[in-house]
mmCIF file of C-alpha atoms in Angstrom:
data_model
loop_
_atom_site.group_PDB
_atom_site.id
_atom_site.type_symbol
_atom_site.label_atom_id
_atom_site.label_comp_id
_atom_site.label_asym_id
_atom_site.label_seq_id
_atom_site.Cartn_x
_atom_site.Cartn_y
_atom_site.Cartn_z
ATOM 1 C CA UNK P 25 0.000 0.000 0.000
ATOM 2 C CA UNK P 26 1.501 3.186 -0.955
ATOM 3 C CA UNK P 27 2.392 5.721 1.345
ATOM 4 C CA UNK P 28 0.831 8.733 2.383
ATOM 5 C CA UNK P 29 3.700 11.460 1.790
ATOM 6 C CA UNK P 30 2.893 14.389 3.881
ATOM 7 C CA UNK P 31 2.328 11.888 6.623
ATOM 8 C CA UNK P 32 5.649 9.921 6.504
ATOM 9 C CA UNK P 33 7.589 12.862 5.601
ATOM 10 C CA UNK P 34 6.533 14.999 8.930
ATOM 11 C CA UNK P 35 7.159 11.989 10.651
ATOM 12 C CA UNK P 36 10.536 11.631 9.357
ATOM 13 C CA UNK P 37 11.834 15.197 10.467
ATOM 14 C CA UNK P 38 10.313 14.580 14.007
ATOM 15 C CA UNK P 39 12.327 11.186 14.036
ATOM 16 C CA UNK P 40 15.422 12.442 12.764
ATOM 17 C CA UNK P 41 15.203 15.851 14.273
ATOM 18 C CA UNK P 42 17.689 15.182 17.477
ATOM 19 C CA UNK P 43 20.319 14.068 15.555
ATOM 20 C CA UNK P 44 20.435 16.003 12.474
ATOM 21 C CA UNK P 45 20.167 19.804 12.230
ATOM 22 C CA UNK P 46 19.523 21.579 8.684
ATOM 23 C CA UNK P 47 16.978 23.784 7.014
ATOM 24 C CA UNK P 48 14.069 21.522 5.711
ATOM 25 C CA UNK P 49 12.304 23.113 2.138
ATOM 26 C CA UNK P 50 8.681 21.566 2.149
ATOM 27 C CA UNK P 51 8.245 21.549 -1.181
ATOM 28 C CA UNK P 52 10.091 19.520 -4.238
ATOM 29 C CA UNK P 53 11.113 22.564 -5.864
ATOM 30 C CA UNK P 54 12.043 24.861 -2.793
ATOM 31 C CA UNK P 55 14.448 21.396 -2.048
ATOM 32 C CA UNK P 56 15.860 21.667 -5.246
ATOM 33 C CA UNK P 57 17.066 25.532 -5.320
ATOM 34 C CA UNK P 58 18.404 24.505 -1.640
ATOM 35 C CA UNK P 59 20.522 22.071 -3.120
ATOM 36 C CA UNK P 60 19.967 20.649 -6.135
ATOM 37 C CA UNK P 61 19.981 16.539 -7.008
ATOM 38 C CA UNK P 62 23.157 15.009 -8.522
ATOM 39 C CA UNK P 63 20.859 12.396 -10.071
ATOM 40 C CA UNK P 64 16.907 11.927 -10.375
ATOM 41 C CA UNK P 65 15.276 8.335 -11.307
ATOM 42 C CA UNK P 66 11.905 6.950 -10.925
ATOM 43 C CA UNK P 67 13.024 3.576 -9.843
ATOM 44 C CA UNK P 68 12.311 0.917 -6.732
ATOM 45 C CA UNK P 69 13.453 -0.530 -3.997
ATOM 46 C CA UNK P 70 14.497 -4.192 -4.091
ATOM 47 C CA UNK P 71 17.002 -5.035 -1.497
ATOM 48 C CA UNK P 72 17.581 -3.834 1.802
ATOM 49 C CA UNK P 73 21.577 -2.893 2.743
ATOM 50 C CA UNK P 74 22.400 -2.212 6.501
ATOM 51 C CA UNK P 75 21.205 1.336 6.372
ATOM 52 C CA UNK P 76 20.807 1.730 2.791
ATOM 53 C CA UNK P 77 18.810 -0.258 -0.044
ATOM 54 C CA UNK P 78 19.626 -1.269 -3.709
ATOM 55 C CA UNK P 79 17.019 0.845 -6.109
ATOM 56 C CA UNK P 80 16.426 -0.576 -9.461
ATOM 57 C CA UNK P 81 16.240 2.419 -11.977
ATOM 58 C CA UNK P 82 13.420 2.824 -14.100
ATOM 59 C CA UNK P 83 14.236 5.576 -15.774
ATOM 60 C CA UNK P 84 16.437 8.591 -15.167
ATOM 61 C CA UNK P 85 14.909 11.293 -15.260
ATOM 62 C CA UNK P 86 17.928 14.011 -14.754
ATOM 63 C CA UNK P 87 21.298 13.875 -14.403
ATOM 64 C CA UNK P 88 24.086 11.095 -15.544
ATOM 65 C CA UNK P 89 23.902 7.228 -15.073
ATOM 66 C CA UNK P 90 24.147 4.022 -17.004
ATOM 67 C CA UNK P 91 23.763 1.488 -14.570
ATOM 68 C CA UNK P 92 20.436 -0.012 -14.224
ATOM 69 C CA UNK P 93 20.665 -0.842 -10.572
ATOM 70 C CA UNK P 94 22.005 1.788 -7.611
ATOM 71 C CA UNK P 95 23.236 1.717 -3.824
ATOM 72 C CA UNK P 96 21.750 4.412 -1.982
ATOM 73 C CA UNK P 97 22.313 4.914 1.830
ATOM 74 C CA UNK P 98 20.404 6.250 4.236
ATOM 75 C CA UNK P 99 20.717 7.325 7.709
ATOM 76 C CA UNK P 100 22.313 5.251 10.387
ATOM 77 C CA UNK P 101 20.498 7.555 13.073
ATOM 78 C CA UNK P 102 23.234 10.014 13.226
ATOM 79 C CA UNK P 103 23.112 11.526 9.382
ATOM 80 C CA UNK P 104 20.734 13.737 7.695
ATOM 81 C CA UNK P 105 19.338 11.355 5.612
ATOM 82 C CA UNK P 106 16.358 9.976 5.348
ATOM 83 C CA UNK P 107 15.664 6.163 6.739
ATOM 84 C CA UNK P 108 15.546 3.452 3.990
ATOM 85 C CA UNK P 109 13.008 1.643 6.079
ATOM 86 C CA UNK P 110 10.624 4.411 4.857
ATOM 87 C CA UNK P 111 10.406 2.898 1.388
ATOM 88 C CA UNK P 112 8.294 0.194 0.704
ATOM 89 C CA UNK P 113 10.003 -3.003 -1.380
ATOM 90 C CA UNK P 114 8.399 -2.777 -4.502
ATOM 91 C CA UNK P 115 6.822 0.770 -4.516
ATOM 92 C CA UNK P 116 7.793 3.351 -7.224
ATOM 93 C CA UNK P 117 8.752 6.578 -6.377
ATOM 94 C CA UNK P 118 10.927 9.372 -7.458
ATOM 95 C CA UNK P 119 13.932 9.959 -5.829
ATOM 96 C CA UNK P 120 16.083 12.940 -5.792
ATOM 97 C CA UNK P 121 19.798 11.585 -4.937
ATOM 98 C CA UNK P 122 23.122 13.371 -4.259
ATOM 99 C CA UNK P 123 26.265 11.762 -4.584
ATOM 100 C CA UNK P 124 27.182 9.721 -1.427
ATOM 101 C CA UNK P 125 29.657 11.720 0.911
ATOM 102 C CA UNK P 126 31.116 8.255 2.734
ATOM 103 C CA UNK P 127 30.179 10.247 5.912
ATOM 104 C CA UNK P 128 27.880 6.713 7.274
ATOM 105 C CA UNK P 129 30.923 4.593 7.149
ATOM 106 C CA UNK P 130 32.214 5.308 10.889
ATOM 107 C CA UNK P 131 34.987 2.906 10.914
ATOM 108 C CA UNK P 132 33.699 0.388 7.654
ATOM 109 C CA UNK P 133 33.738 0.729 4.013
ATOM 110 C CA UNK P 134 30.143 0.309 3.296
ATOM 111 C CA UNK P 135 29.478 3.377 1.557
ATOM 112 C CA UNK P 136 30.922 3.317 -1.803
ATOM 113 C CA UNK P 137 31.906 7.041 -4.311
ATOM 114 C CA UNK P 138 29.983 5.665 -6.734
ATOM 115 C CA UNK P 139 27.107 5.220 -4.291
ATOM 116 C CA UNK P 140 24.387 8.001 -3.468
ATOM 117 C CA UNK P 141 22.556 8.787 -0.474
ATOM 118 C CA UNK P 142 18.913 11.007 0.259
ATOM 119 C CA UNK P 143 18.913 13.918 2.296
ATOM 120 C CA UNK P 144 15.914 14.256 4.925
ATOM 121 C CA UNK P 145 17.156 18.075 4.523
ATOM 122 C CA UNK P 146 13.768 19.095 2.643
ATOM 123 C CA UNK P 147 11.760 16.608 -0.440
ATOM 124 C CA UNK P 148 13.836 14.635 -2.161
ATOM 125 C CA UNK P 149 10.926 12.090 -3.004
ATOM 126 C CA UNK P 150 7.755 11.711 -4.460
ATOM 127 C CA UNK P 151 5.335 9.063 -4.814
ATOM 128 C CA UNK P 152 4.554 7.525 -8.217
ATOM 129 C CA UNK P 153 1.190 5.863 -8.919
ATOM 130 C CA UNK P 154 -0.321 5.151 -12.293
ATOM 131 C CA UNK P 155 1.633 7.697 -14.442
ATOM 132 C CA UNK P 156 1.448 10.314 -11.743
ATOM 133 C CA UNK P 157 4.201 12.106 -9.925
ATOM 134 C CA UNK P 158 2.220 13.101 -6.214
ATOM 135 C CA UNK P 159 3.423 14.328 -2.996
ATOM 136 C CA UNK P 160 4.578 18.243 -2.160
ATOM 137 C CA UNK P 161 6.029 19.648 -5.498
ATOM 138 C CA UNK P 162 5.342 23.230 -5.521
ATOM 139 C CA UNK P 163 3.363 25.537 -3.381
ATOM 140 C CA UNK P 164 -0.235 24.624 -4.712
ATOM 141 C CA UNK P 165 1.093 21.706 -6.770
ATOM 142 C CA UNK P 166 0.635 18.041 -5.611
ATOM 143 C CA UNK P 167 0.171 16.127 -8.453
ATOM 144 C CA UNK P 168 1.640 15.724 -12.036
ATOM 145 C CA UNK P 169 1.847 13.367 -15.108
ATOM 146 C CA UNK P 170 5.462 12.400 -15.503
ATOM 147 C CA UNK P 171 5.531 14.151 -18.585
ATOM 148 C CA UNK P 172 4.302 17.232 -16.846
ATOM 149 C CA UNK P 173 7.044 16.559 -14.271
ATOM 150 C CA UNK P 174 9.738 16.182 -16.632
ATOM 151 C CA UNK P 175 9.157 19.760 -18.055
ATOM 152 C CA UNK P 176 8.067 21.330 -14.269
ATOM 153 C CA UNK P 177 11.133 19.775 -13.211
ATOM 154 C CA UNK P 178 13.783 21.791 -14.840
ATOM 155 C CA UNK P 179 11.637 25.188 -13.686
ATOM 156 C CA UNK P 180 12.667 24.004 -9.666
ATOM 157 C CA UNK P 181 16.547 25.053 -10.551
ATOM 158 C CA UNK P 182 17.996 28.150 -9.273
ATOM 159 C CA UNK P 183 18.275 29.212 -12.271
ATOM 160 C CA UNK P 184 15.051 28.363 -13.538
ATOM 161 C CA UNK P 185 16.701 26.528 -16.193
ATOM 162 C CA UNK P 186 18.703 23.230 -16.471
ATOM 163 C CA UNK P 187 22.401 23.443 -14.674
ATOM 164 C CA UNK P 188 24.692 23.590 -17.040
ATOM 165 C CA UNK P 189 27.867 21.618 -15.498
ATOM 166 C CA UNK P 190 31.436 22.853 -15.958
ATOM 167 C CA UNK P 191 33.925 20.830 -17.999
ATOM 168 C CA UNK P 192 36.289 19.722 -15.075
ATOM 169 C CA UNK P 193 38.918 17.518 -15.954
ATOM 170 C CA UNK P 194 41.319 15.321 -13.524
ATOM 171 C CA UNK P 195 44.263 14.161 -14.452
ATOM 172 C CA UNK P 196 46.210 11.463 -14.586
ATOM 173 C CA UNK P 197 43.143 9.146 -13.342
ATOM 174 C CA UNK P 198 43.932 6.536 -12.173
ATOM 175 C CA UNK P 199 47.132 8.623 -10.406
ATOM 176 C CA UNK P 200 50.328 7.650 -9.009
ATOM 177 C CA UNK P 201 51.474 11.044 -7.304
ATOM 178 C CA UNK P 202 50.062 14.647 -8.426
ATOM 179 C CA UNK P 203 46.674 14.966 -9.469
ATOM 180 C CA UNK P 204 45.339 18.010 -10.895
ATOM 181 C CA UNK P 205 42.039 19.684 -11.462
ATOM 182 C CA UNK P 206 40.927 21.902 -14.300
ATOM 183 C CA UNK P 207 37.979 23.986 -15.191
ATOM 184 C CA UNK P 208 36.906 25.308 -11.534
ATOM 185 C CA UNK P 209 38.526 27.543 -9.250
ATOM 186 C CA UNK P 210 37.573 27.039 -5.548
ATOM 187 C CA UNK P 211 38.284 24.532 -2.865
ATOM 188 C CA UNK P 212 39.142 20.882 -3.603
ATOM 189 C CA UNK P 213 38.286 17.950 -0.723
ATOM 190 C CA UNK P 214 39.671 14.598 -0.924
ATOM 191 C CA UNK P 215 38.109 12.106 0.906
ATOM 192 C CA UNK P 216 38.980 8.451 1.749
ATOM 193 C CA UNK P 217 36.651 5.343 1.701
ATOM 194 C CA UNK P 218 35.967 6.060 5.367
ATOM 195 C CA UNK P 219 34.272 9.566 4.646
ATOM 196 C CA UNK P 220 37.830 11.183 6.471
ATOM 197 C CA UNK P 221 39.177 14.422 5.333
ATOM 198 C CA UNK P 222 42.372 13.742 3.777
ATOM 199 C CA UNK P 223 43.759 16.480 1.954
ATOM 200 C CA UNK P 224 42.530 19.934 0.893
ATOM 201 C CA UNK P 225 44.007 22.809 -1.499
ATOM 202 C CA UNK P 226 42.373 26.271 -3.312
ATOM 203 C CA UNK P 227 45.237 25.425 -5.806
ATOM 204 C CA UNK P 228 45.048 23.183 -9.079
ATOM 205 C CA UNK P 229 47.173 20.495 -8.059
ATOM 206 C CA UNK P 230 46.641 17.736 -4.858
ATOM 207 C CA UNK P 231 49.762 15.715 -3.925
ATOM 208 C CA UNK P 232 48.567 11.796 -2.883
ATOM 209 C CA UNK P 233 51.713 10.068 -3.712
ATOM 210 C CA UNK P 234 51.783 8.881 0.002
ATOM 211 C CA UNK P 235 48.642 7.887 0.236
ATOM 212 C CA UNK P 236 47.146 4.360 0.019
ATOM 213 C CA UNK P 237 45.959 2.348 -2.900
ATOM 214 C CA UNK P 238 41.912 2.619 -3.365
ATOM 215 C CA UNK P 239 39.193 5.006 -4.602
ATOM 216 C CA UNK P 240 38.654 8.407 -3.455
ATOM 217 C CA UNK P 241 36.406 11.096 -3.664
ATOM 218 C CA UNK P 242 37.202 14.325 -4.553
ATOM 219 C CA UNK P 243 34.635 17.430 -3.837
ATOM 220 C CA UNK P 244 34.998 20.073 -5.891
ATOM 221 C CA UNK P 245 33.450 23.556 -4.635
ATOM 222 C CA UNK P 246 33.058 26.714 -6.943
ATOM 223 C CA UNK P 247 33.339 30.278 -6.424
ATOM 224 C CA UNK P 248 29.677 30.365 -5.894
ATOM 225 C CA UNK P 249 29.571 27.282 -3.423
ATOM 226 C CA UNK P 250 28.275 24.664 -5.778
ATOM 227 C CA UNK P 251 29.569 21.321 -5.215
ATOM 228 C CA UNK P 252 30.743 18.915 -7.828
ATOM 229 C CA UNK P 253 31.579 15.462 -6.988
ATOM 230 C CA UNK P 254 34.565 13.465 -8.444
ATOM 231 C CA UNK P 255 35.876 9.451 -8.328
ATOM 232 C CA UNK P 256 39.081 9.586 -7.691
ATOM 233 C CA UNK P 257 41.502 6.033 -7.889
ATOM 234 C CA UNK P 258 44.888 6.237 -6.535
ATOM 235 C CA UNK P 259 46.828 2.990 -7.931
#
């Protein structure tokens, strides 16, 4: 039985409320020109992981990705995130996803760069019922046709049109020693599988040489505070 969203999503924020502190948009679109989605699919859930779930992708909807099945993590009960165990196995919905920032991995590896996670940090998911998009969209707007979403969707940017991305380019990758970034000037993160802080430069170049073998992620932020995410493997 599908969910009722306004229900489950005030119950959410009351729920997660002592442990995670951040504004909370309460519409779709007032989420979105907080901060934007890396990646949104209709998809489903079909696997529970610790405290995440595997989501088989329907269709993408906006943003980048080929693979027809994603890990997306949740919150452990310290992370603003919203609970996997709010999604029903088998329902459809619409999920808004950023790339995953490790920071649920304590002292494991479960949380992958290539993974996402979903904010409880405003709506970042609708429900999807017979070829309608429902739940809080916009300020007097509750229910769409995909199609109708599709178009509405690009209108919820700050812009008020579709991001356009920056060409950044990181090279070598995979590296050995120096890596460096091109195409954005701001601050540059580097973050191990653990979600730890490992280096950090406002210049073009990051030295790694001493660090371990594995795959990093690298969080590019602009002049203007946007943050781009970046897979980084250091052979």
């Amino acid at each position: 039985m599908k969910k009722l969203f306004l229900l489950a999503f005030y119950l959410i924020l009351s729920e997660q409320g002592s442990t995670c502190i951040c504004q909370h948009p309460f519409t779709y679109c007032e989420s979105m020109q907080a901060e934007a989605a890396d990646l949104v699919v209709l998809g489903y859930k079909f696997t529970d992981k610790y405290h995440g779930m595997g989501i088989k992708v329907v269709q993408v909807l906006d943003g980048v990705e080929n693979r027809d099945t994603l890990t997306v993590w949740g919150d452990n009960g310290m992370l603003c995130r919203t609970y996997c165990g709010t999604f029903g196995m088998g329902d459809t919905v619409l999920f808004a996803l950023h790339h995953c920032d490790l920071s649920g991995n304590g002292g494991g590896t479960l949380e992958k760069p290539e993974d996402y996670q979903i904010s409880v940090c405003g709506v970042y998911w609708l429900d999807y019922e017979n070829g309608e998009v429902t739940g809080a969209i916009d300020n007097g707007t509750t229910s769409l046709s995909l199609n109708e979403f599709k178009q509405y969707h690009s209108t919820c940017s700050p812009t008020g049109i579709e991001e356009q991305i920056p060409a950044i380019t990181l090279y070598p990758n995979p590296i050995k020693g120096i890596l460096t970034i091109e195409g954005l000037k701001g601050k540059k993160a580097l973050y191990d599988s653990y979600g730890r802080l490992v280096k950090s430069t406002q210049t073009s170049t990051l030295d790694i040489s001493q660090e371990a073998s594995g795959i990093y992620l690298l969080k590019l932020t602009d002049e203007q505070g946007t943050v781009y995410s970046q897979k980084v493997v250091k052979e």
